[in-house]
Each structure stands twice: as structure tokens, then as C-alpha cells.
XYZ file of C-alpha atoms in Angstrom:
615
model
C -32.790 -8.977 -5.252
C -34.910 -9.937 -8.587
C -33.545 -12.308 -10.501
C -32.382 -10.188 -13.961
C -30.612 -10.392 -16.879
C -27.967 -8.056 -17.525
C -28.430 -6.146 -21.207
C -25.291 -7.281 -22.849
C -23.136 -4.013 -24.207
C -23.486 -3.397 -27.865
C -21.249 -3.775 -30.293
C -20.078 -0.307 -31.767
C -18.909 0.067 -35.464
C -19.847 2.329 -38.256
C -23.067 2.385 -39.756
C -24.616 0.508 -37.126
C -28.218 1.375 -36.404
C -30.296 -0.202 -33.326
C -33.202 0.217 -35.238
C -32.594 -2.202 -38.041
C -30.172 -4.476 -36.195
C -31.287 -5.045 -32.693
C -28.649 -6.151 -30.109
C -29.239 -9.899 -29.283
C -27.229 -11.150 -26.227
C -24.066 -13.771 -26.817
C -25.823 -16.477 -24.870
C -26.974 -19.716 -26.170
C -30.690 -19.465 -26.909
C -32.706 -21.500 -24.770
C -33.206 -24.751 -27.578
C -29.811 -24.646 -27.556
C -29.420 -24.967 -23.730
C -32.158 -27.629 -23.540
C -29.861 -30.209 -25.330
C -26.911 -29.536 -22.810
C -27.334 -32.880 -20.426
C -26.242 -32.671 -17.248
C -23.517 -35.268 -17.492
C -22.038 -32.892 -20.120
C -21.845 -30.264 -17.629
C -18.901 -29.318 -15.750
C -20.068 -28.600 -12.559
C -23.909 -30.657 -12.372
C -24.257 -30.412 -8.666
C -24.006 -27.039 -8.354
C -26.844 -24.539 -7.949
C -26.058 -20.798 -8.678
C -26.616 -17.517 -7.575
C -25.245 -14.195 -8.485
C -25.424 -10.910 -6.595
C -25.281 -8.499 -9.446
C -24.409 -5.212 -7.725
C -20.829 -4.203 -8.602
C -20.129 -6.661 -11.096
C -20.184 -4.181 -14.809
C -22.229 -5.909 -17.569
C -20.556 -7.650 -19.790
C -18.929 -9.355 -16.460
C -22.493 -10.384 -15.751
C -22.838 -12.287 -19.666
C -20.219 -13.604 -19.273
C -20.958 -15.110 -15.642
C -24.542 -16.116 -16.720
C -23.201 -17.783 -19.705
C -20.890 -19.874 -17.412
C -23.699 -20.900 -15.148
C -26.252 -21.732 -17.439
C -24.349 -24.061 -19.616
C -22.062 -25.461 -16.300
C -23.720 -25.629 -13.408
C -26.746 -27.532 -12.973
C -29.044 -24.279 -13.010
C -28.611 -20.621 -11.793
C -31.537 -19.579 -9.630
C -33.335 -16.744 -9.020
C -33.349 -16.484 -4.857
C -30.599 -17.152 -2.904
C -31.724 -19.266 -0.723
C -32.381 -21.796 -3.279
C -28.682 -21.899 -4.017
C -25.823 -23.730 -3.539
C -22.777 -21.326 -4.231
C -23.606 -17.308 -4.277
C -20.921 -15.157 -6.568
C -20.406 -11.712 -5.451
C -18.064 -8.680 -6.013
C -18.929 -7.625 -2.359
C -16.868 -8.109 0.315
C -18.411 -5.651 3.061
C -20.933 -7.370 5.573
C -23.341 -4.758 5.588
C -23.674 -3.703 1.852
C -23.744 -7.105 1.042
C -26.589 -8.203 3.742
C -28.904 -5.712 1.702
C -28.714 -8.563 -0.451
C -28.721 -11.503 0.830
C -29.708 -11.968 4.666
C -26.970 -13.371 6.681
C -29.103 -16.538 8.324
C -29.211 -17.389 4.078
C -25.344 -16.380 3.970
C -24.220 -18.530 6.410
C -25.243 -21.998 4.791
C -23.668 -21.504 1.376
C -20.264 -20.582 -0.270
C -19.830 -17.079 -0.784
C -17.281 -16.634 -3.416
C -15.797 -14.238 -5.805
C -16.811 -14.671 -9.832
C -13.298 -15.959 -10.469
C -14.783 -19.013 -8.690
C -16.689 -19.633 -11.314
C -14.425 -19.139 -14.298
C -11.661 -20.796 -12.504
C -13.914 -24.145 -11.662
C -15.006 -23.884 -15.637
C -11.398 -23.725 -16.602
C -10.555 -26.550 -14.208
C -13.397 -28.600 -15.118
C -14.784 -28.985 -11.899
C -15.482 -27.381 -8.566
C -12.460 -25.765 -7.077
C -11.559 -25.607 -3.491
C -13.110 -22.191 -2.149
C -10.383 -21.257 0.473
C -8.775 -18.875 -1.805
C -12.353 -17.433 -3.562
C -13.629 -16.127 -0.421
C -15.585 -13.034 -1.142
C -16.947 -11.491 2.540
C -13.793 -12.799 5.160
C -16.600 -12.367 8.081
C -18.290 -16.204 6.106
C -14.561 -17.709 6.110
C -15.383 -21.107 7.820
C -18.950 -21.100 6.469
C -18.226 -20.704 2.701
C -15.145 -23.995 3.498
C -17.544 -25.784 5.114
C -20.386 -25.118 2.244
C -18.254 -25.456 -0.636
C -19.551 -27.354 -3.191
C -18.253 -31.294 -3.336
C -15.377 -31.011 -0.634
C -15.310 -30.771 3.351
C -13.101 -28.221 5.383
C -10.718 -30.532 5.653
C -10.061 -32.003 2.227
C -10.477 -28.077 1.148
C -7.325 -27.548 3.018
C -5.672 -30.490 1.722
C -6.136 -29.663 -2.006
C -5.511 -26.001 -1.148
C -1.906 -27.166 -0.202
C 0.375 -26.191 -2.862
C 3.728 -28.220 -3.599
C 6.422 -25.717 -5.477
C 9.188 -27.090 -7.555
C 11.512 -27.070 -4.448
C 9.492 -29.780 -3.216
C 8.828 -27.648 0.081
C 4.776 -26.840 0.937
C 3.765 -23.472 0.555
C 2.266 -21.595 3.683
C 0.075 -19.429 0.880
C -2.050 -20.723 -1.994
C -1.127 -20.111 -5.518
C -3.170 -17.096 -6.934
C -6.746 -18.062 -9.089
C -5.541 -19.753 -12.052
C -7.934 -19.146 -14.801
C -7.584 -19.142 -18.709
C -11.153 -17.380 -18.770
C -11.470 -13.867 -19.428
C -9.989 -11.760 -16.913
C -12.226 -9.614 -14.503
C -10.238 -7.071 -14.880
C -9.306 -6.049 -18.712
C -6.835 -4.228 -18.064
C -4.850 -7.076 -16.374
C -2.648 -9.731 -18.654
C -3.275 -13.277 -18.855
C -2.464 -14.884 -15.989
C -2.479 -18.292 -16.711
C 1.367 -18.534 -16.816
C 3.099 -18.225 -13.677
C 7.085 -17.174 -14.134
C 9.924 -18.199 -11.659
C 11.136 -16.310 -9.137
C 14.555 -14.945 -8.936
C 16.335 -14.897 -5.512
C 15.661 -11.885 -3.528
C 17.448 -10.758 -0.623
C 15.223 -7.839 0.068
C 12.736 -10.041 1.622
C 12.687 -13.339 3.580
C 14.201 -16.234 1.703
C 11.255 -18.823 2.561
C 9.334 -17.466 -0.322
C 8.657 -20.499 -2.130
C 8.953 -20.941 -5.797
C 5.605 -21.604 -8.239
C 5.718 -23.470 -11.376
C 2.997 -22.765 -14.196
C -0.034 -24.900 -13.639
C -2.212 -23.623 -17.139
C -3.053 -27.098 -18.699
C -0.773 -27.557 -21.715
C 1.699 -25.465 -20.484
C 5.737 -26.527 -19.335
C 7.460 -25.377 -16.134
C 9.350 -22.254 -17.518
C 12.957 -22.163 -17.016
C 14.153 -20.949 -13.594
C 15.296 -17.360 -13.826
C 18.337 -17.709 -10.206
C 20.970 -15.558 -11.211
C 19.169 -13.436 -13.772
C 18.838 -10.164 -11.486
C 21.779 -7.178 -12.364
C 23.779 -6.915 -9.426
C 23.348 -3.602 -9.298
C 19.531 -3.601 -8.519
C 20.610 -6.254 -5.523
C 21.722 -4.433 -1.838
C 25.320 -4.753 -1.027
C 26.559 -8.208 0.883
C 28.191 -7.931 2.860
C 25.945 -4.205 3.782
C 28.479 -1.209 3.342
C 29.528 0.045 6.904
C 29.089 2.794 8.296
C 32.338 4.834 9.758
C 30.323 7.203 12.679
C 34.571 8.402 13.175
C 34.193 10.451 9.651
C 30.385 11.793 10.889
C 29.937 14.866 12.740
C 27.187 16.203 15.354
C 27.663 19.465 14.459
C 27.251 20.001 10.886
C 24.220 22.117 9.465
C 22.941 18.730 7.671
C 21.342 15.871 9.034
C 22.734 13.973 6.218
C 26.207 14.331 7.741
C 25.141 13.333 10.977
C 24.664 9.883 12.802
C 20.916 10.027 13.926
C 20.431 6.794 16.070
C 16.300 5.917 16.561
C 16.967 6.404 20.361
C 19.329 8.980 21.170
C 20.903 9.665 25.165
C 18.368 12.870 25.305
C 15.336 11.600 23.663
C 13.221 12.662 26.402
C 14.302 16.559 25.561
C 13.758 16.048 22.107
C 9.829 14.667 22.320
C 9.322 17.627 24.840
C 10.544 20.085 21.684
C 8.347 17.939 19.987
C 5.225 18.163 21.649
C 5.433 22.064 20.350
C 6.899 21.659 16.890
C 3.932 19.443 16.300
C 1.719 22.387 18.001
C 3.107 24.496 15.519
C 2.742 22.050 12.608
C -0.991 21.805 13.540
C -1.629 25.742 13.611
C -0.245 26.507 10.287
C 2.982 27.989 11.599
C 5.386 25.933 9.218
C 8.263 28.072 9.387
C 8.426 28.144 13.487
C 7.645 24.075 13.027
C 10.848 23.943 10.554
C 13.099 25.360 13.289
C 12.595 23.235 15.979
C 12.227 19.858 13.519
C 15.746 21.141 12.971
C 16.927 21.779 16.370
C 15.416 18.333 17.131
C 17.431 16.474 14.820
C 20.609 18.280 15.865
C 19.697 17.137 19.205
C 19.103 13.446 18.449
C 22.605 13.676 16.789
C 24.323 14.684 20.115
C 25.726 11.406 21.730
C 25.722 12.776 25.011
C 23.412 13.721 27.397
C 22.741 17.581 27.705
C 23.318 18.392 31.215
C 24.145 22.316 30.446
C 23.735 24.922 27.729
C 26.831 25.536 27.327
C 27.108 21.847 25.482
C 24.806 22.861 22.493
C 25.888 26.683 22.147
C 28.203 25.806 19.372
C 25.736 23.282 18.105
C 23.678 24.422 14.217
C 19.710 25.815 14.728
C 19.875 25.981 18.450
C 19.098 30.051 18.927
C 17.875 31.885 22.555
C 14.423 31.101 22.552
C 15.437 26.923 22.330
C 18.436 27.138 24.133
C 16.171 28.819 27.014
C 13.806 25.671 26.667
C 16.256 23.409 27.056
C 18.184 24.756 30.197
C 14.674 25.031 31.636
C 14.240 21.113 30.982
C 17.748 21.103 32.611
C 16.219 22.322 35.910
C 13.216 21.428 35.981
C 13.034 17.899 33.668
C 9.897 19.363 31.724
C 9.323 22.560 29.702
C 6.607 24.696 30.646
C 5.121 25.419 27.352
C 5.079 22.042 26.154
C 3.698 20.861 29.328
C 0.528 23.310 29.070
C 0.063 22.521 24.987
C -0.296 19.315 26.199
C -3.261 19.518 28.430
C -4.937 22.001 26.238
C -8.116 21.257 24.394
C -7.294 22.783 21.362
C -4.415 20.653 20.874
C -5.766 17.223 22.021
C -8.702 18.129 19.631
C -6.178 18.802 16.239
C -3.605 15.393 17.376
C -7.022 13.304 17.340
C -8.097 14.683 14.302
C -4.589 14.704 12.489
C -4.700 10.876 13.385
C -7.483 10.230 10.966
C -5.873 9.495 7.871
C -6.729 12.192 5.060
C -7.245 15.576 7.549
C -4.402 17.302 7.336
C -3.643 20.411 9.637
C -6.095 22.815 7.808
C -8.909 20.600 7.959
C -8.313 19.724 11.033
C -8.683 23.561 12.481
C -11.644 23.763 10.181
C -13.563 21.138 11.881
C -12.113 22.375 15.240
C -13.977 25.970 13.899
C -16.956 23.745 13.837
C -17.052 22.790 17.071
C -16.124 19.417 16.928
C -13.540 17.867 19.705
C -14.230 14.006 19.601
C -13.802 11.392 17.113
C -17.678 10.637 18.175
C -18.087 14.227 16.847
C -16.312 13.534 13.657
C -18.129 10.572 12.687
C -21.349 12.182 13.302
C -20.509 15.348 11.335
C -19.201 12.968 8.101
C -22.307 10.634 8.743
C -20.428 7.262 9.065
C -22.259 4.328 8.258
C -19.443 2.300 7.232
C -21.656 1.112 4.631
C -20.769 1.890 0.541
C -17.346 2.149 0.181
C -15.693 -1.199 0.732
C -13.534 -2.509 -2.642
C -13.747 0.394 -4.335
C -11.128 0.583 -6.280
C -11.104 4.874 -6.241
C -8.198 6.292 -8.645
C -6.634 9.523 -8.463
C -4.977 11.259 -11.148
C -1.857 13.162 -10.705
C -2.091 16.118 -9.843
C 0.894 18.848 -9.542
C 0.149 20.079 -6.059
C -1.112 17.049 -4.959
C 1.342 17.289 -1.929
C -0.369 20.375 -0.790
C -3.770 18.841 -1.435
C -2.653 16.410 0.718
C -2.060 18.495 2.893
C -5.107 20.117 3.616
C -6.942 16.540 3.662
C -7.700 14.019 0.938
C -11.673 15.113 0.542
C -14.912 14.100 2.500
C -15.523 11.569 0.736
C -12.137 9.512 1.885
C -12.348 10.884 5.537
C -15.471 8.939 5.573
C -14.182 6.160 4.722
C -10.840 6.644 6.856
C -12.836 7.323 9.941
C -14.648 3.869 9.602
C -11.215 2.163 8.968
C -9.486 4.109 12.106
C -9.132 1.521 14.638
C -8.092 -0.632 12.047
C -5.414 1.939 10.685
C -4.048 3.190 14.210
C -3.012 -0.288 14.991
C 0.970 -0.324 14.741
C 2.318 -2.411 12.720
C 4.796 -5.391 14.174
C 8.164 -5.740 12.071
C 7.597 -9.032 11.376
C 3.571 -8.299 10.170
C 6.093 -5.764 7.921
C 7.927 -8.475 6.521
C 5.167 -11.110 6.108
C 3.170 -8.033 3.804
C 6.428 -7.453 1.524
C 6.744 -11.728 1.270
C 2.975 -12.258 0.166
C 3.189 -8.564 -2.204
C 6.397 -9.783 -3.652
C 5.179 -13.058 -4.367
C 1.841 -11.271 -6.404
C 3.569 -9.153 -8.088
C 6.409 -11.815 -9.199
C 2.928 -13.888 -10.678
C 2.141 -11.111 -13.165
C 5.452 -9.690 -13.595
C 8.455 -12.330 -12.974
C 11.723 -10.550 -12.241
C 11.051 -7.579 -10.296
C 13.494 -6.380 -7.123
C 11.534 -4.521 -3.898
C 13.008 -3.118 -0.762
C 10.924 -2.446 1.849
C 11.962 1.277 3.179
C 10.264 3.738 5.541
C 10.392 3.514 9.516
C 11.280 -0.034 9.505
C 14.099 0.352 7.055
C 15.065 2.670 9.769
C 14.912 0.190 12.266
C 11.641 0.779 13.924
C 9.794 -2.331 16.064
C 6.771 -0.666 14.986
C 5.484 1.002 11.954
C 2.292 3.069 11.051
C 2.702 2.097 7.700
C 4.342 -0.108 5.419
C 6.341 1.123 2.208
C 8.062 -1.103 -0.955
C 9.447 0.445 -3.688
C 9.879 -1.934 -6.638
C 11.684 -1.982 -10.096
C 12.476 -4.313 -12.706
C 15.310 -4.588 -15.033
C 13.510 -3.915 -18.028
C 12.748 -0.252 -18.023
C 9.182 -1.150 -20.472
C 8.164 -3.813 -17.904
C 7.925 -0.963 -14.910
C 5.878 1.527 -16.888
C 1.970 0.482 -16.064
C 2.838 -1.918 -14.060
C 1.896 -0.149 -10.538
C -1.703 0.490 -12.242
C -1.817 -3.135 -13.389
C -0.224 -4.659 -9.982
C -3.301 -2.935 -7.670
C -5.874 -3.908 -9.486
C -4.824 -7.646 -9.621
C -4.481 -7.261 -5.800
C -7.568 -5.626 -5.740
C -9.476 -8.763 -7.345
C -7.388 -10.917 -4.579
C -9.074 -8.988 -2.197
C -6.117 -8.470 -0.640
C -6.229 -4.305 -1.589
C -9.635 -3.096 -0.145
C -9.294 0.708 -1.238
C -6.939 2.934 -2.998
C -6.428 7.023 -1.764
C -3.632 7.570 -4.806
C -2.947 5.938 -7.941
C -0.440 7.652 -10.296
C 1.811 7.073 -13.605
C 5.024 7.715 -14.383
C 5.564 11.717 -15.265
C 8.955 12.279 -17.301
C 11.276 13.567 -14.759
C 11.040 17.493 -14.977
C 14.139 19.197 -14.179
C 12.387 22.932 -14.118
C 9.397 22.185 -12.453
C 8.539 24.688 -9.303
C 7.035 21.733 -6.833
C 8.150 18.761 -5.590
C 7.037 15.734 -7.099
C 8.285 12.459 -7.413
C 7.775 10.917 -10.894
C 7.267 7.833 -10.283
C 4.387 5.429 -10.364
C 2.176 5.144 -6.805
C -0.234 3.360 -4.993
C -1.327 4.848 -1.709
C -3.648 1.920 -0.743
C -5.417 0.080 2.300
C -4.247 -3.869 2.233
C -5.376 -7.004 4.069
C -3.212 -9.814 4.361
C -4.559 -13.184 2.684
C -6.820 -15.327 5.375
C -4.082 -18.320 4.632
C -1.185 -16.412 5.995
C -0.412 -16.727 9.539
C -0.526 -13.257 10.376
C -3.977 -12.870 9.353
C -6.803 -11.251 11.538
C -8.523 -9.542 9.074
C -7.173 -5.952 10.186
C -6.569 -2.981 7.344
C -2.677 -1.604 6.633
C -1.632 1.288 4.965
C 0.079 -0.234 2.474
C 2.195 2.598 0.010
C 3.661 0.898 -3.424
C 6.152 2.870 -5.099
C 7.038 1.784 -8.861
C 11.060 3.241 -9.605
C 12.298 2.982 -13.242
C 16.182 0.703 -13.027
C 18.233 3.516 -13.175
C 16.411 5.505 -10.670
C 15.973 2.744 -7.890
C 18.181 3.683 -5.468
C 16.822 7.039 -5.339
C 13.228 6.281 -4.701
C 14.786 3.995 -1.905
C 16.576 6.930 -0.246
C 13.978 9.267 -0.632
C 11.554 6.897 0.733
C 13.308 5.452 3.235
C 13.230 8.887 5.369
C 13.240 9.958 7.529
C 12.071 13.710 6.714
C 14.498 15.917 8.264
C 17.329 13.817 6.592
C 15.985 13.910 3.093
C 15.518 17.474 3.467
C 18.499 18.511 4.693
C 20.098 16.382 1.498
C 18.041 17.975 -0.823
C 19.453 21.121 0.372
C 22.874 19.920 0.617
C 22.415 18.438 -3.072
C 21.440 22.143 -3.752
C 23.820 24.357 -1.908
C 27.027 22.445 -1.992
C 26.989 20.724 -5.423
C 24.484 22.503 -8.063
C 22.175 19.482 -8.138
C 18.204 18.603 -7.539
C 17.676 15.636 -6.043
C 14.271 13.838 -5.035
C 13.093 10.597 -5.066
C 12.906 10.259 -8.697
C 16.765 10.882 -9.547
C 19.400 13.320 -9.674
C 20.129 16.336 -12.145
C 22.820 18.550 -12.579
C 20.918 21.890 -12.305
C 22.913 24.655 -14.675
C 22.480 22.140 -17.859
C 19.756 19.321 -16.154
C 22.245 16.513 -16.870
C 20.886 13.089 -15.139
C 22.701 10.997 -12.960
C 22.114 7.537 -12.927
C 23.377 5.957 -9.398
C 24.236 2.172 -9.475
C 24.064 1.878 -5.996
C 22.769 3.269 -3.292
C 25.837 4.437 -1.620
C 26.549 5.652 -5.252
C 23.990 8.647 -4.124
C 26.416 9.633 -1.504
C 29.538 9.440 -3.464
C 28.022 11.889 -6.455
C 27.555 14.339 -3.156
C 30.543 13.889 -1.991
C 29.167 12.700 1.062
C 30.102 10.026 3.886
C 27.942 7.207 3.806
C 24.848 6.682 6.397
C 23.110 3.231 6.831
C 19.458 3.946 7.040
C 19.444 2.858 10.709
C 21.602 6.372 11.413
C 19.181 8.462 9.316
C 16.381 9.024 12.341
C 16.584 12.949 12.488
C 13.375 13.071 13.398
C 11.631 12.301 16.324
């Protein structure tokens, strides 16, 4: 690319006329920069280039500034540089600027590089400014004044424990902030102890010049916002398989007739898939009465006094009795039609109608999809794409998220079907936790979901988060993804929403809370890294409604349902994910605990490892 200067942005106010009072940029003029020496400048061995797509304009003054009077000049063609700043961290959209041969002999890094090393007063360590992951080990090796392994050394941070961190401490910088919207981040707040996530998280101390270690902050958490130890048990003695509700039933993840169950599966999901929601309802229920049943099912006559079991599934299951399959499930199975809607459905944003649509179409094959949407998997990476909330954005869901984020799911697929190992789920709460406790100390998470559940695997990975202070959790979600955004660690977002005052009359279900539906990448330093995409869902609870986003989110679906309803039919209240209201007079309740949930309902209480009512 030419080498240009940006326009810097005007300066509005009243009266002001371009005519009379041209815009002149806030750079030094060029006499000025003539009498900077280069043993005055901060970083003299360093020759710069910037890749200007994606980074806004006054960004780009503010980078050339840096350069100019820092570095010992800023070129014009990349291969005349040292060090190349760019916002880009997709291979191919960033080799239409510079060509990979070039790439590979310099240090690719992010523009916080170059404030950062200003604010330092000298060249920083690259490890955690890596801008394109595919130049890891060439932009260490290139990095200006230090070798891979010296890199590493200085990477190495020590926290007040006196234990070495696995992770390096987030860019610090005093400079202005990419990001406007973020705060300053050049203090770094203690951590509290968590219990939520693994204990090894190690502690940071501010490292701003000038500033003092803050005061540690152990202790400071309300007890209330901490889980239960020891965990409350759960009595199975006072649970019963037979109730109409999931949520008074003990729903293990593998139950003595599983094999029965994903047969009734196999057409529930058939259902699902053809828009036949009510027929898909029934046997999701007669499903989760059956994973409730602690014994195997070796005659009808065992489930005829058993809730949502009528003649047409009682038939299916005596003919699994005698014959080990069922018939219709067997030839859904092997049909095109349905092989065609699962693959589809597993493409993250095509919901059921979509998916017949594009069946209508004639497409069958993933192949077919991506030619259809015209993946290039080229355009899209680090986008940061917001969403504004939107009452029926459930149903929108739904029907599929829009071509424009099918395209981009399509090219993350392989990435996205991967399951995710429990301990990968744990290692993406540690490094999130530890980000968000740099902007906002204080803060309590639970990780909920499948593996709150107890799944090995997940396909995604859920925290829900609060803080103490009610006015620290509004904004924060917003603020939080775009700081991991610049990390690099957040590569796209499908969702982004604020809090919505909790509407006791509304017609729809909607959680008011703030959300992040995003695609995350582990950090390169953490040892789980391979550079492969997560759904990563972040779910922002105000105090007093914590415990309710982490039942509603912690599943599964036929057990939240079944206590909304019970919340509903047995004791005049609405409950969802953002709190409980009394519904004659739409009084709030304010749980302090999670069990706390269950007591207001007058219900037994059911560790999330017994709430698997669904398949």
C-alpha cells in the first residue's frame, strides 16, 4: 500500500468555518522534527511501518505522531521496515498488504506495541503484541533489540505471591487507549479469591510508573455472591420420577435407558427441524421423564403411570423393547432430507427455517453451502459486529442470525464443531476471569451450561459474571469485549446487548441482562493454545439477580422450562434468567443464594449435575 497520511478529524464547535480556519494536523511540523536527535529518541533502532486498513483516523495521528518523533523513521514500504503495526489479524486480508515472504522477516504487532514501547521508554518484548498468530515465532524472533529467548525471559511475569505466572500481564500503556470507550488501564487492581474457578490464578500488582501496589482486596467478596462450601447436597430420597416437572426430578447425564431416549431423540429433533414444535415439545418431555427413570424399561407397563408418555410413545417404546431400535427413527435417520437439515443446523446461525429454505434450494452438502454464501474466508476477521437488542431476538435467532454471519460461521465451522475438553473449559474461565479482574477488580463468575452439568465435553462455553457494586456491572459487558477484542483474544461478536429494566408484563421471553455471544481464542502463552475458535457466551447479572442468571443458564432446557412453568402454575410467579416476580402485583424477589431459588418455590433442591432432562 502507498505510503499516506491520514487527514486528522476536525475539531467541531460553533461558528467554526473550514473556509477561514483550515484544519492543520496535531503533528509536529517538520522543523520541529528535524531538531529531534536520535539519541533523544525512545526507540532509535527501530524502523516503522503501518498498515493503515482498519485502524480509524485519529488512531492513525496518533500512531504517526509516535513513530515520527520515537522511532528512528517510519517508512513508506514494508519491506524497508523493521517492525510493521497492524489491526489485522487474518492471513489473507492482511497478505493484500503486505506479501508474506516480506511478513515473515519482521515483527508483526498490534499498535498498542507502539504506545506501550513509548510509554515504557523502549522496545517491549513482542510475545504479547502479536497481531496475525500464523507469524508467532517470526515476529519473537524479529522483534526489535531482543532474541526469542530473552523475549520469553522478560515476558515472564513475577506476581506479588512470588509464584511465576503461566500468562503475561495484559499491555500496560498510559497512552491513549485504542479503544475510547475502554478506561485507563494503567492500574491493575487485586484479585479477590474465587472459588468459581481454579485457584492457581496468580495475583498482579500495578506496574504504571509512579504508581503503589494497591491494597489486596482477600476477603472483600459478600458471601452471598460466593457458592456454598461445603456444596448443598442433594437428597434424590425427597425427588420423584414421576412428577409432571423436570425440576422435581433427578435427571443424571447418563441414565440406565439412554439408548431409548436418543432413539426418541433422533425424531424429536426431526420434528424440531420441520417446524413441528408442538409434536417436538412432547417427546423433549417424554424424554426427560425417561432419563428420570432409574431403571431400565424392560416393559410398558413400567412407564404407563409415568407423566407425557401417551399411545403413540408408549407404542415406540415397547417396539424398542422387541426389537432394540424404533422403526421410524431408524428410517429418519438414513433419509436425505434429514442428514441435509442436522448438517445445516450444525452451522452456527441457521436455524430450522433457514435450514429448510436452503434445503428448498437444493443444497445437501456443506460444499453446497459454502458455494451458495460465496466463502472466501477473507473480510470478516476482528470485526467487532454489535447487535442491538432486539425484542424477538430469540425468534430471530431462530430462523438464523443473517447471511452475512453464516458466512462467516461456515468459514469458522471446523473450528466451532470441535468439542470442547473440560479442562480447555476451565483454562478459558481462568484467563477471562483474570481480564476482566484487570479492568474491573472484584467481580464473581461461575462457569454454567453443559459443563456445570457435568459434561466431559462442551460445544460451548458459558460465564455469567457480577460484581458487588450494582453501578460497576452496568456497561461493563460492552466495555469487557472490546478490551478482549484489542487482546485479540475475542475474534468476532454475533450478540452484544445492555441491560433492559426487568419487565414484568412483557409478552416474550427475554432475559435482561447484559450479553456477549462471541467467538474467543485462547492467548498463544497459555498451554492450551492451538489457535482454534470457541464459542465463548458472557452473561453480565446485576448482584441481586446472580443466582438466577446462573440457574437459567446453567440448563439444561427441559428443566428450566418445566420451572418456569412450575414458577407459573403452582406459585403465581415469572421466573427467567433475569429474576423472579410475584405476578398479581410484580413484586421482585431477590434470592441470596442459589438454593434460595428453590426455597421461594417451595421446591427440593437439585445440584446442577441432576438437572440433565434433556438428551
Amino acid at each position: 500500500m502507498p505510503f499516506k497520511r491520514p487527514a486528522p478529524p476536525r475539531q467541531a464547535s460553533s461558528g467554526y468555518s473550514s473556509k477561514s480556519e483550515p484544519s492543520t494536523p496535531d503533528v509536529e511540523s517538520p522543523s520541529k522534527r528535524s531538531r529531534v536527535g536520535k539519541s533523544n529518541k525512545l526507540l532509535p533502532d527501530v524502523k516503522l511501518y503501518i498498515v493503515q486498513a482498519k485502524i480509524d483516523g485519529p488512531s492513525l495521528v496518533e500512531l504517526f505522531k509516535l513513530a515520527e518523533r520515537h522511532c528512528e523513521s517510519l517508512v513508506g514500504n514494508a519491506e524497508d521496515s523493521d517492525v510493521i503495526i497492524t489491526a489485522i489479524s487474518m492471513r489473507r486480508r492482511f497478505e493484500r498488504h503486505v506479501s508474506w515472504e516480506v511478513a515473515k522477516i519482521k515483527a508483526i504487532v498490534t499498535p498498542a506495541w507502539l504506545r506501550d514501547s513509548v510509554a515504557e521508554g523502549k522496545a517491549l518484548p513482542c510475545e504479547g503484541y502479536i497481531a496475525v498468530q500464523d507469524l508467532r515465532d517470526e515476529t519473537i524472533k524479529n522483534c526489535p533489540g531482543c532474541d526469542k529467548t530473552s523475549c520469553e525471559c522478560e515476558d515472564t511475569d513475577m506476581g506479588e505471591t512470588g509464584l511465576e505466572s503461566d500468562y503475561p500481564s495484559p499491555p500496560r500503556s498510559s497512552a491513549s487507549a485504542l479503544l475510547s470507550t475502554l478506561p485507563p488501564e494503567g492500574v491493575r487492581g487485586q484479585k479477590a479469591e474465587l472459588k468459581y474457578l481454579p485457584p492457581e490464578s496468580s495475583l498482579q500488582s500495578s506496574k504504571a510508573a509512579g504508581e503503589s501496589s494497591p491494597p489486596r482486596a482477600t476477603n472483600s467478596l459478600p458471601e452471598h455472591l460466593l457458592p456454598p462450601s461445603p456444596p448443598v447436597p442433594t437428597n434424590l430420597a425427597l425427588l420423584t420420577n414421576n412428577s409432571n416437572y423436570a425440576c422435581q426430578r433427578a435427571s443424571p447425564m447418563v441414565c440406565p435407558n439412554q439408548a431409548l431416549a436418543a432413539e426418541l431423540d433422533i425424531i424429536k429433533r426431526s420434528r424440531a427441524l420441520e417446524g413441528e414444535d408442538r409434536s417436538a415439545l412432547s417427546y423433549s418431555r417424554a424424554i426427560s421423564v425417561i432419563k428420570a427413570h432409574p431403571y431400565r424399561i424392560t416393559s410398558t407397563h413400567q412407564v404407563s403411570e409415568l407423566p407425557h408418555i401417551g399411545t403413540k410413545i408408549s407404542g415406540l417404546i415397547q417396539e424398542y423393547i422387541d426389537r432394540g431400535r424404533i422403526g421410524e427413527a431408524q428410517t429418519i435417520s438414513a433419509s436425505e432430507r434429514f442428514d441435509a437439515l442436522t448438517t445445516f443446523s450444525t452451522v452456527y446461525g441457521i436455524g430450522p427455517q433457514t435450514a429448510r429454505r436452503l434445503y428448498a434450494l437444493g443444497l445437501r452438502t456443506i460444499d453446497d453451502l459454502e458455494a451458495y454464501y460465496g466463502v472466501d474466508s477473507e473480510g470478516e476477521e476482528g470485526e467487532l459486529v454489535e447487535f442491538e437488542h432486539q425484542e424477538n431476538f430469540e425468534k430471530d435467532r431462530e430462523a438464523g442470525l443473517g447471511d452475512a454471519w453464516i458466512k462467516i460461521a461456515l468459514d469458522l465451522r471446523k473450528d466451532l464443531e470441535m468439542k470442547i475438553p473440560r479442562d480447555e473449559v476451565e483454562e478459558m474461565g481462568r484467563v477471562v476471569m483474570d481480564e476482566l479482574n484487570y479492568i474491573e477488580p472484584g467481580c464473581v463468575s461461575t462457569i454454567v451450561g453443559g459443563y456445570r452439568r457435568g459434561k466431559r465435553e462442551s460445544n460451548d462455553v458459558d460465564i455469567v459474571f457480577t460484581h458487588p457494586d450494582p453501578a460497576k456491572t452496568k456497561g461493563l459487558c460492552k466495555r469487557f469485549v472490546k478490551h478482549l477484542h484489542s487482546r485479540g483474544m475475542v475474534t468476532h461478536v454475533m450478540h452484544l446487548s445492555g441491560f433492559h429494566g426487568h419487565d414484568p408484563l412483557r409478552t416474550t421471553h427475554w432475559d435482561s441482562l447484559e450479553k456477549a455471544l462471541t467467538v474467543f481464542i485462547l492467548p498463544p502463552s497459555s498451554p492450551f493454545y492451538k489457535g482454534t475458535r470457541r464459542r465463548l457466551d458472557l452473561i453480565f447479572a446485576q448482584p441481586e439477580v446472580y443466582w438466577c442468571a446462573v440457574i437459567g443458564w446453567s440448563g439444561s432446557i427441559m428443566f428450566q422450562r418445566d420451572l418456569r412453568q412450575w414458577a407459573k402454575d403452582k406459585k403465581g410467579m415469572k421466573f427467567d434468567s433475569s429474576g423472579i416476580t410475584r405476578r398479581y402485583d410484580s413484586r421482585p424477589f431477590y434470592p441470596k443464594t442459589e438454593k434460595d431459588v428453590f426455597d421461594i418455590f417451595g421446591l427440593e433442591w437439585v445440584d446442577p449435575t441432576w438437572r440433565n432432562a434433556d438428551l
